[in-house]
Amino acid sequence: MHKITNFTNSTRHGWEKMTPSTGFGFSRSNHDMSAPPMKRPATTPAPPPPVIPPGTQVNLSFNVPFASNLAGPDVDDIMYASPGAKARWTHPEGMTDLNLPPHKLPVHAQNVESLRTLCRQLSEDSHGAVSAAVTSAESKPLPGLQRGPLRALVTNVVLTGELELVNQVRSQILNSTPIAMRSSFVDIDSNMIIEPNSQALKGQVLNQLDLIAKTTRADIFVLMPKQPDIETASFKGSLDNGLPDSRLRCAIYGDMETMEHAKTRVLIMIDQILHREVDAMKLDLTMHTIISGRGRKNIKHIESITGTAIYFPPPFPFIFGYTPAGAQRRPNDLVYITGETRENIMHAKQKLHDLVMATKCFVKPIVITDTKLDSILLERLDKVRKIIENNGSYVLFPHVGNMHGAPRVQGTDVLSVERTVREIMALAGQFYSASWFVTHPDPLQRPPTPSDVRAMLSDICINSGAEVSFEKFNFHIFGSDDAVKAAMMIINNIPFVKKSQYSISVKIELANEHKEFVSGKKNGKINKIMSHSNVQIVFDVFNEYNFYIVIRGAQYEATKTGLELVEQEMPASISFHVPDQYHKRIIGIGGQHIQRIMKKYSVFVKFSNAMDRGGYGKDEDDIKVDNVICRTPARNAAALDQVKQEIMDMVEKADAEFVQEKVPINRLYHRALINRMDEIEVLEKKYNCKIDFPHTEEASDIVMVTGPEWQVPNAVDEFLGMVPQSHDVSFPASPELGEYMRSQEFKRDVLDKLTTQHVVRVQLREPHNETIDGKEQRIESLQLLFTRNNAGGLKDAIDFLVTHLVMHGLDANAIRGNIPRPKSDSFEESLPFFESKLLQRAEPPVDSTDSPTRSAFGGDEVTERPGMFDRLRKPGSMSSFTSIFNGRKNGSNSPGSLFKHASSNASKASLVSLESQGSGYRNPWNDSGINLAEDEHHPTNGWSHGPTSRYDKFSLGSTSAAPGDVTPRFDPRASVDSGRPSTSHSASGYPAPIGPPR
């Protein structure tokens, strides 16, 4: 079952390196990072650049990734602060009104000072073998490049010494400083931790928070609840009844592991307040994400049948070696479980044990260069965490700065390991490396002194974000694509470099399946670039997944132009989901439909069904993965959106355009909903949607509903019907009013109508006496019960109730719990002097926004100028309103500006592809079947819009099309999941084909 030979027909070569294993305590081992030499496809291969030999004196400059822009809490909101936390995370008194940047906070200043002390100590301990200099400065904007937030403080370290010692000191610095600090928030119901009489935090809660802060060395605050603007509450999707969230916020600050540990302890404290049992069990760290399954579905199933909450530790505790002084780390293999009873916890433990015993794993090492591995750990660790959770796998990394050892990937099957390795290798492709060799220094220029070198390297790194080493007039640059290009721009402006003879080499890492896509037929594209920009381009094999594109030039401008032209030929991709039953209709007989689209837009389109993805017949296939991939050179990236639109036009509305809807539900109620998983599964099948709850450790209120855009509002509405809510209303009442409220007339005229017309049930509470303005008055209280999908009618229900009570002596101004009317944007406030019976203020219409959560799907007629609100569909709840802003992302996290960025470099110098459109069968992942329209017509601009008149007879909307081939067009949908392979400014996932290439 687990033999590798069974998969050799569907996977790459190299799987002979993988071995099935049942032991998971493997240790890190050294791995040869060199790749066997292969014949390069480009012409006249040049000798490889020299490698820095051991023992060479180098100057290494790198930025320490302090989170200097992490701001502290607002002083006015702080109700509690752990000992010393307020002094560290707030500005001193008298300086709060000066609009100081976050990096001026005492905690960030202390981190920089501690780093200076550490560097002085390391220099002294080495007895002059290594010198370390620390520089802190704000980065400056570079022309044509946007890097990070403004006024960001960057801390740089320059090390001088032998290569081995410098690498050791760098690793020691990174593992001895609190890098990548972050904050997290946990919402807590105020009635849990506040004394009702004194309105102060309970003593037991304060003692527990002090203990958590002392144990973990995290900084903990209890903050006042947010007071959002009622007018915009419905637009933000955070409020459904127009009332402010009364929950307090527990803010936790610290490095990644400290923050995660303290957050889990706070969540367990809340469970203890709710009288839940707490227990723990030991489970090997490398098994946590594996037994959880894809999307953590196994753990959610256990939580649903046992009624427990399972808290896993952070998945990467070995990476950073920093531990705050006096802190006690949580054991890496300790899993906390909370439940209503001890039997439920024992049941969950047994289920976890059964999962471990039934799991067998495959392990595979992957080859990544040391510098890129550190960059991934420091800048892309959150993406790695999503990758292993989505694939149900685990990646074991070495310590940051270790410079030895290879990461290892393990999973339950070959396909999950293969997917994980591919996506990790795609992350490595987001980082460049470059070398700048000064071959003949200008004799008229003074060579830089050691102090000049330190200042020069600090300036390069602070303003570019790259890591730079300097030895024998040679620069070696590592970092993200933008950082490397920014560093080269700065180096080009250094006088002694600019006036000397030099050569430049830039390395780009790309997946092997894109090799012919970039090179073109018979290396036509590469040869064209070399002739246009006077550079040399060489393809170097790196490993079984990626290869190197090496661009070498003797002038900066020529190398820059060649690099830009190569980037324009790199693949830009977009992926989205189309139900499998539509694939044949879109492809057409003999592929004529899809070929017409591909030729029209010069975009290659590939469809993947469940069997191709390896998920046929498996439970995991219910996850709506992207099964359509469109690919084109980056200079033609704008056409990807048009291709997606034309394909989605052939899909029925009920299945088109998969979107994600964020539904906020109090996280404490998630457990009750998970226990009703059977009902939720019926709802998912009914609307073809997927409902995903957040992980227990996240303490998030957001539940994600994914599905077709036409069905998601209905699914959200029915899902919110499972969420109960209540609202309290109280007011002074006379004995006559209290008697009327308990009469049959009140039940018949008010309570029954509230239930039938507004779907709101009312419970009368026993009256009590309160002293108001020195007088003791009788107070009547009502509790309104409703479900979240009917929250929009709460204000109307209250108005209906108050209207009947006013007629029996109620003072409408004394009601507590009434929902205020949103501020009107009419002219009524500008005419205060016309409050008369002649000029009365018109009451708002019934369908107005009296309730901020009232559904806006009003009106049957379309206005003359349709706008955004006209696209809202009527059969939905208020929750679907936010899909206009957040939903149309097709399940992707890619920024909307990715199209523009990927194609913004298109120019008149764009290359003309040499391939022929009339060729026969080709490898589908090559570019030999994709010609941009400019290859035939040579337009003056860089964009291409291919001729359509030649293909009019194949038009899907023409009368010659066969009946049933197409469906009527509907609202156009914008796409934002496109651009060339993910770079430093891309949040999307790996755009390569899903599953092994055929």
GROMACS .gro file of N, CA and C in nm, residues 12 32 436 457 511 559 659:
model
   21
   12ARG      N    1   0.738   1.255  -1.008
   12ARG     CA    2   0.867   1.285  -1.068
   12ARG      C    3   0.966   1.176  -1.034
   32ASP      N    4   2.429   1.722   0.124
   32ASP     CA    5   2.510   1.784   0.020
   32ASP      C    6   2.423   1.876  -0.062
  436TRP      N    7   2.815   4.076  -0.764
  436TRP     CA    8   2.869   4.193  -0.834
  436TRP      C    9   3.021   4.189  -0.816
  457LEU      N   10   2.786   4.892   0.351
  457LEU     CA   11   2.701   4.774   0.360
  457LEU      C   12   2.576   4.800   0.443
  511ALA      N   13   1.054   2.664  -1.129
  511ALA     CA   14   1.018   2.523  -1.137
  511ALA      C   15   1.057   2.466  -1.272
  559THR      N   16   2.227   4.451  -1.764
  559THR     CA   17   2.181   4.341  -1.679
  559THR      C   18   2.040   4.366  -1.626
  659VAL      N   19  -1.663   3.178  -0.393
  659VAL     CA   20  -1.621   3.291  -0.310
  659VAL      C   21  -1.614   3.246  -0.165
   0.00000   0.00000   0.00000
